[in-house]
Coordinates of C-alpha atoms and ligand atoms in Angstrom, one line a residue:
X309 CA -16.6 6.7 -22.4
X310 CA -13.2 8.1 -22.9
X311 CA -9.8 6.0 -23.2
X312 CA -7.8 6.5 -20.6
X313 CA -3.9 5.8 -20.5
X314 CA -3.1 2.6 -18.4
X315 CA -1.2 3.5 -15.2
X316 CA -0.5 1.9 -11.9
X317 CA -0.4 4.8 -8.2
X318 CA -0.1 3.1 -4.9
X319 CA 1.0 3.8 -1.9
X320 CA 2.6 2.4 1.3
X321 CA 2.7 4.6 4.6
X322 CA 5.7 5.8 6.6
X323 CA 4.5 4.5 9.8
X324 CA 6.7 2.5 10.9
X325 CA 9.4 -0.7 10.3
X326 CA 8.6 -2.6 6.7
X327 CA 7.9 -5.9 7.7
X328 CA 6.7 -9.6 5.4
X329 CA 3.2 -8.1 5.1
X330 CA 4.9 -5.4 3.6
X331 CA 6.9 -7.2 0.9
X332 CA 4.6 -9.9 0.3
X333 CA 1.0 -7.9 0.4
X334 CA 2.6 -4.4 -1.6
X335 CA 6.2 -4.4 -2.7
X336 CA 6.4 -7.8 -4.3
X337 CA 2.9 -7.1 -6.3
X338 CA 4.3 -3.4 -7.1
X339 CA 7.5 -5.1 -7.9
X340 CA 5.9 -7.2 -11.3
X341 CA 3.3 -4.1 -12.3
X342 CA 6.7 -2.7 -13.7
X343 CA 7.0 -4.5 -16.9
X344 CA 4.0 -4.6 -18.1
X345 CA 2.6 -0.6 -16.6
X346 CA 4.2 2.7 -16.0
X347 CA 4.1 3.0 -12.7
X348 CA 4.2 5.4 -9.8
X349 CA 5.0 4.0 -6.2
X350 CA 4.9 7.2 -3.3
X351 CA 6.0 7.0 -0.3
X352 CA 2.4 8.4 2.1
X353 CA 3.7 10.6 4.9
X354 CA 1.1 13.3 4.6
X355 CA -1.4 10.0 4.9
X356 CA 1.2 9.1 8.4
X357 CA 0.8 12.2 10.0
X358 CA -3.0 11.3 10.6
X359 CA -2.0 9.7 13.7
X360 CA 0.2 11.7 15.7
X361 CA 4.0 10.7 13.8
X362 CA 7.3 12.5 15.8
X363 CA 8.9 14.0 13.1
X364 CA 12.3 12.2 13.2
X365 CA 10.8 8.8 12.7
X366 CA 8.7 10.3 10.3
X367 CA 12.0 11.0 8.2
X368 CA 13.6 8.5 9.0
X369 CA 10.2 5.8 7.8
X370 CA 9.5 7.7 5.0
X371 CA 13.5 7.2 3.9
X372 CA 12.8 3.4 4.7
X373 CA 9.8 3.0 3.1
X374 CA 11.9 4.0 -0.4
X375 CA 15.2 2.7 0.6
X376 CA 12.4 -0.9 0.8
X377 CA 11.1 -0.2 -2.9
X378 CA 14.5 0.5 -4.3
X379 CA 15.9 -2.5 -2.0
X380 CA 13.2 -5.3 -3.1
X381 CA 13.6 -4.3 -7.1
X382 CA 11.6 -1.3 -8.2
X383 CA 13.4 1.0 -11.0
X384 CA 12.5 4.7 -10.0
X385 CA 15.1 5.4 -13.2
X386 CA 11.7 3.8 -15.1
X387 CA 9.3 4.3 -12.6
X388 CA 8.3 6.9 -10.8
X389 CA 9.5 6.7 -6.3
X390 CA 8.8 10.0 -4.5
X391 CA 7.6 10.9 -1.1
X392 CA 3.6 12.9 -1.4
X393 CA 4.0 15.4 0.0
X394 CA 6.6 17.1 -1.9
X395 CA 3.7 17.5 -4.8
X396 CA 0.9 19.9 -3.7
X397 CA -1.3 19.1 -5.8
X398 CA -1.9 15.9 -3.8
X399 CA -3.1 17.7 -1.3
X400 CA -5.5 20.7 -3.4
X401 CA -7.0 17.9 -5.5
X402 CA -8.4 16.4 -1.9
X403 CA -9.6 20.0 -1.2
X404 CA -11.7 19.7 -3.9
X405 CA -12.5 16.1 -3.5
X406 CA -13.0 16.9 0.3
X407 CA -16.2 19.0 -1.4
X408 CA -17.4 16.5 -3.9
X409 CA -17.8 13.0 -1.1
X410 CA -20.7 13.0 1.3
X411 CA -20.2 12.5 4.8
X412 CA -22.5 9.7 4.6
X413 CA -19.8 7.8 2.3
X414 CA -16.9 9.0 4.5
X415 CA -19.1 7.6 7.7
X416 CA -19.5 3.9 5.9
X417 CA -16.1 3.6 5.9
X418 CA -14.6 0.9 8.2
X419 CA -10.9 1.6 9.2
X420 CA -12.0 4.8 10.2
X421 CA -13.9 3.1 12.7
X422 CA -11.2 0.9 14.0
X423 CA -8.3 3.9 13.6
X424 CA -10.8 6.1 15.4
X425 CA -11.5 3.5 18.5
X426 CA -14.4 4.2 20.4
X427 CA -13.2 8.0 20.7
X428 CA -14.2 9.1 17.4
X429 CA -14.9 12.6 18.9
X430 CA -11.1 13.1 19.8
X431 CA -9.8 11.6 15.8
X432 CA -8.4 14.0 13.3
X433 CA -10.0 15.4 11.0
X434 CA -6.8 14.2 8.8
X435 CA -7.8 11.1 9.8
X436 CA -11.6 11.1 9.0
X437 CA -10.5 12.4 5.7
X438 CA -8.6 10.3 4.0
X439 CA -9.6 8.8 2.0
X440 CA -10.2 11.3 0.3
X441 CA -6.3 12.4 -0.5
X442 CA -5.9 8.6 -1.0
X443 CA -8.8 9.5 -4.0
X444 CA -6.3 12.1 -4.9
X445 CA -3.2 10.5 -4.8
X446 CA -4.9 8.0 -7.6
X447 CA -6.4 10.8 -9.2
X448 CA -3.9 13.5 -9.7
X449 CA -2.2 10.7 -12.0
X450 CA -5.4 9.5 -13.4
X451 CA -4.5 6.0 -12.5
X452 CA -5.8 3.3 -13.7
X453 CA -5.2 0.5 -12.1
X454 CA -4.8 0.6 -7.9
X455 CA -2.6 -2.6 -6.3
X456 CA -4.1 -2.3 -2.8
X457 CA -4.8 -5.6 0.2
X458 CA -8.2 -6.3 0.5
X459 CA -8.4 -3.6 3.7
X460 CA -7.8 -1.2 1.1
X461 CA -10.9 -2.1 -1.2
X462 CA -13.7 0.0 0.4
X463 CA -11.0 3.0 0.3
X464 CA -11.3 2.4 -3.9
X465 CA -14.2 1.9 -4.0
X466 CA -15.2 5.5 -2.4
X467 CA -12.2 6.5 -5.0
X468 CA -14.0 5.3 -8.1
X469 CA -17.2 6.9 -6.6
X470 CA -15.6 10.3 -5.9
X471 CA -14.3 10.2 -9.8
X472 CA -17.6 9.2 -11.1
X473 CA -19.6 11.7 -8.8
X474 CA -17.2 14.8 -10.1
X475 CA -17.7 13.5 -14.0
X476 CA -21.4 13.8 -13.6
X477 CA -21.6 16.6 -11.4
X478 CA -18.9 18.5 -13.5
X479 CA -20.1 17.1 -17.1
X480 CA -20.8 19.7 -19.2
X481 CA -17.9 21.9 -18.1
X482 CA -15.5 18.8 -18.8
X483 CA -16.8 18.9 -22.3
X484 CA -17.3 22.9 -22.2
X485 CA -13.3 22.6 -21.4
X486 CA -13.1 20.2 -23.9
X487 CA -11.8 17.3 -22.0
X488 CA -14.6 15.4 -23.3
X489 CA -17.0 12.1 -21.8
X490 CA -15.2 12.2 -18.3
X491 CA -12.2 14.1 -16.7
X492 CA -11.0 11.0 -14.3
X493 CA -11.3 7.1 -15.5
X494 CA -12.5 4.7 -12.1
X495 CA -9.5 3.4 -11.3
X496 CA -9.3 0.0 -10.7
X497 CA -8.3 -2.4 -8.1
X498 CA -5.8 -4.4 -8.3
X499 CA -6.2 -7.5 -5.4
X500 CA -2.6 -9.6 -4.6
X501 CA -3.0 -13.2 -4.7
X502 CA -2.0 -16.0 -1.8
X503 CA -0.9 -13.7 1.2
X504 CA -2.1 -11.2 0.1
X505 CA -3.0 -10.5 4.0
X506 CA 0.3 -11.7 6.5
X507 CA -1.2 -12.4 9.5
X508 CA 0.7 -11.9 13.5
X509 CA 2.9 -15.1 14.0
X510 CA 1.4 -15.5 16.9
X511 CA -2.9 -15.0 16.3
X512 CA -3.4 -16.3 12.8
X513 CA -6.8 -14.1 13.3
X514 CA -4.9 -10.5 13.2
X515 CA -3.1 -8.8 10.3
X516 CA 0.6 -9.0 10.7
X517 CA 1.2 -5.3 11.5
X518 CA 3.8 -2.9 12.4
X519 CA 2.5 -1.2 14.9
X520 CA 0.9 -4.9 17.2
X521 CA 1.2 -3.4 20.6
X522 CA 3.1 -7.2 20.7
X523 CA 6.1 -8.6 21.6
X524 CA 8.2 -8.2 18.2
X525 CA 7.9 -12.0 17.6
X526 CA 4.4 -11.8 16.3
X527 CA 6.5 -9.8 13.0
X528 CA 9.1 -10.8 10.2
X529 CA 10.5 -6.7 9.6
X530 CA 12.5 -7.1 6.1
X531 CA 15.9 -6.0 8.5
X532 CA 15.5 -9.3 10.7
X533 CA 19.0 -11.2 10.9
X534 CA 18.5 -14.8 9.2
X535 CA 19.2 -16.3 13.4
X536 CA 16.3 -13.5 14.0
X537 CA 13.9 -15.1 10.9
X538 CA 14.6 -18.4 12.5
X539 CA 14.2 -17.7 15.7
X540 CA 10.6 -16.3 15.3
X541 CA 9.5 -19.0 12.6
X542 CA 10.4 -21.8 14.6
X543 CA 8.1 -19.6 17.6
X544 CA 5.1 -19.3 15.1
X545 CA 1.9 -20.6 17.2
X546 CA 0.5 -23.7 15.2
X547 CA -1.7 -26.5 16.1
X548 CA -1.6 -29.5 17.3
X549 CA -2.6 -31.7 14.1
X550 CA -0.4 -32.3 10.7
X551 CA 0.0 -30.1 7.9
X552 CA -3.3 -31.3 5.4
X553 CA -2.6 -32.5 2.3
X554 CA -5.9 -30.2 0.8
X555 CA -6.5 -26.5 1.1
X556 CA -10.0 -27.7 2.8
X557 CA -8.0 -28.7 5.6
X558 CA -7.4 -25.2 6.4
X559 CA -11.0 -25.1 7.4
X560 CA -10.9 -23.6 10.8
X561 CA -6.9 -23.6 11.1
X562 CA -5.8 -20.0 10.7
X563 CA -2.2 -20.3 11.6
X564 CA -1.8 -23.3 9.5
X565 CA -3.6 -21.0 6.3
X566 CA -1.2 -18.2 7.0
X567 CA 2.1 -20.2 7.1
X568 CA 1.4 -22.4 4.1
X569 CA 0.0 -19.1 2.7
X570 CA 3.2 -17.4 3.2
X571 CA 4.9 -19.9 2.1
X572 CA 3.5 -20.7 -1.0
X573 CA 4.0 -16.3 -2.6
X574 CA 7.6 -16.5 -1.0
X575 CA 7.7 -19.5 -3.6
X576 CA 5.3 -18.4 -6.2
X577 CA 3.8 -21.5 -5.9
X578 CA 0.3 -22.1 -5.1
X579 CA -1.6 -23.4 -1.5
X580 CA -2.4 -26.3 -3.4
X581 CA 0.6 -27.1 -4.6
X582 CA 2.4 -26.9 -1.3
X583 CA -0.2 -28.6 0.8
X584 CA 1.0 -31.4 -1.4
X585 CA 4.7 -31.3 -1.0
X586 CA 3.8 -31.4 3.1
X587 CA 1.0 -33.0 3.8
X588 CA 0.8 -35.3 6.2
X589 CA 4.2 -33.7 7.7
X590 CA 4.6 -31.5 11.3
X591 CA 4.6 -28.6 11.5
X592 CA 8.8 -29.0 12.6
X593 CA 9.4 -29.9 9.4
X594 CA 8.0 -27.5 7.3
X595 CA 8.7 -25.0 9.6
X596 CA 12.4 -25.4 9.0
X597 CA 11.6 -25.1 5.0
X598 CA 9.6 -21.9 5.4
X599 CA 12.4 -20.6 7.4
X600 CA 14.5 -21.5 4.7
X601 CA 13.2 -20.1 1.6
X602 CA 11.9 -16.9 4.2
X603 CA 15.7 -16.3 4.6
X604 CA 17.1 -16.7 1.4
X605 CA 14.3 -14.3 0.3
X606 CA 14.7 -11.2 2.6
X607 CA 17.9 -11.1 4.2
X608 CA 19.8 -9.9 0.4
X609 CA 16.7 -7.4 0.4
X610 CA 17.3 -6.3 4.1
X611 CA 20.7 -6.2 3.7
X612 CA 20.1 -3.5 0.6
X613 CA 18.0 -1.8 2.9
X614 CA 20.9 -1.1 5.7
X615 CA 23.0 0.0 2.8
X616 CA 20.5 2.0 0.9
X617 CA 19.7 3.4 4.8
X618 CA 23.2 4.9 5.4
X619 CA 23.2 6.7 1.8
X620 CA 20.4 9.3 2.9
X621 CA 21.9 11.3 -0.1
X622 CA 20.7 9.1 -2.5
X623 CA 17.2 8.6 -1.2
X624 CA 16.8 11.9 -0.9
X625 CA 18.2 12.2 -4.4
X626 CA 15.7 9.4 -5.6
X627 CA 12.4 11.6 -3.8
X628 CA 13.6 14.4 -5.1
X629 CA 13.7 13.5 -8.8
X630 CA 10.8 11.1 -8.4
X631 CA 8.6 13.9 -6.7
X632 CA 9.9 16.4 -9.9
X633 CA 8.7 13.8 -12.8
X634 CA 5.7 13.3 -10.5
X635 CA 4.3 16.5 -10.6
X636 CA 5.1 17.2 -14.5
X637 CA 2.5 15.2 -14.7
X638 CA 0.1 16.3 -12.4
X639 CA 0.1 19.7 -12.4
X640 CA -1.5 19.9 -15.9
X641 CA -4.9 17.7 -14.1
X642 CA -4.6 19.8 -11.6
X643 CA -4.6 22.5 -13.7
X644 CA -7.5 21.0 -15.8
X645 CA -9.4 20.6 -12.2
X646 CA -9.3 24.1 -12.0
X647 CA -11.0 25.5 -15.0
X648 CA -13.7 22.7 -14.9
X649 CA -14.8 23.6 -10.8
X650 CA -14.2 27.3 -12.0
X651 CA -11.5 28.5 -10.5
X652 CA -9.4 31.2 -12.3
X653 CA -6.0 31.5 -13.1
Ligands
LIG716 N1 -4.3 3.6 2.2 C1 -3.6 3.3 2.4 C2 -2.8 2.6 2.7 O1 -2.9 2.0 3.9 C3 -2.5 3.7 1.7 C4 -2.6 4.9 0.5 C5 -2.6 5.9 1.2 C6 -2.5 4.6 -1.0 N2 -2.8 6.8 -0.6 C7 -3.1 5.7 -1.7 C8 -2.5 2.9 -1.4 C9 -3.1 5.4 -3.2 C10 -2.9 2.8 -2.5 C11 -3.6 3.8 -3.6 O2 -2.4 1.0 2.3

């Protein structure tokens, strides 16, 4: 097997306001991975338009994801931050992958079924082919590690299947063009820590989500004020029992599980550790500690996001520079793909 240089790729869709789930479930981990990998963090605007986006909102949301990457501590000079549509090789490789992936594979994708809902006939073709574009995002950089939430595991498995099938289908050509035994690595999912899935504050069984049609009280936005955060946590749904002193006591208590997970993730502790401290306490006491730690961590990031959002020129320059550097990696990979597949030129 060919050895591949280790590289991280991940992406976030610009399709709404950034919230605590995006931060704990993804960006905080992206920040950590910078010290051990060379990382590419993308704003996946082409994925966003698989469901209709207002163009002005899309521009704003794209800049907001970029601002959040920077505010959270991603260094765009040591690593790469850019928006997907600026590097055409993503779409070009995605087409080749449309011809590698099988209809049967895509038919098994649960996210398509969830997002398309009852009216699959009316979903965009892009929504259906979404996982192929995601595979292209990763493999156009031959990335080896992909930090993602639990809900993206199936898509990542599909990326591996696509890489594997490409390597097999073109094995002879890969060898003949001097690319050894395998052209694409099989990218590894890096599934994230305790609060991988931050759930709604109003319903511990549904994911905290910006597109949640429910009330704003379900979701802590990164640009929320300290007062907003305190109010949302105070009003968060709980159950009548006290905080348990060990994780077994969280069984069947989705809201308690969620709040304990958020506390653990924000404080860099394990859930066990948090429960040992708060076991036996009432939710009111726990919530007040949770509120303090959330405000301490999130408000400074929110302030920096706001500052950056007022400096559009700077954000756009970061994205353009990132796109240039991303293209330098993607272009030769795609050029080899063209050779391998048999495209002239
Ligand atoms: N599908 C991912 C999500 O919704 C976003 C995404 C697009 C992505 N391309 C990617 C994540 C490549 C990791 C790697 O969260």
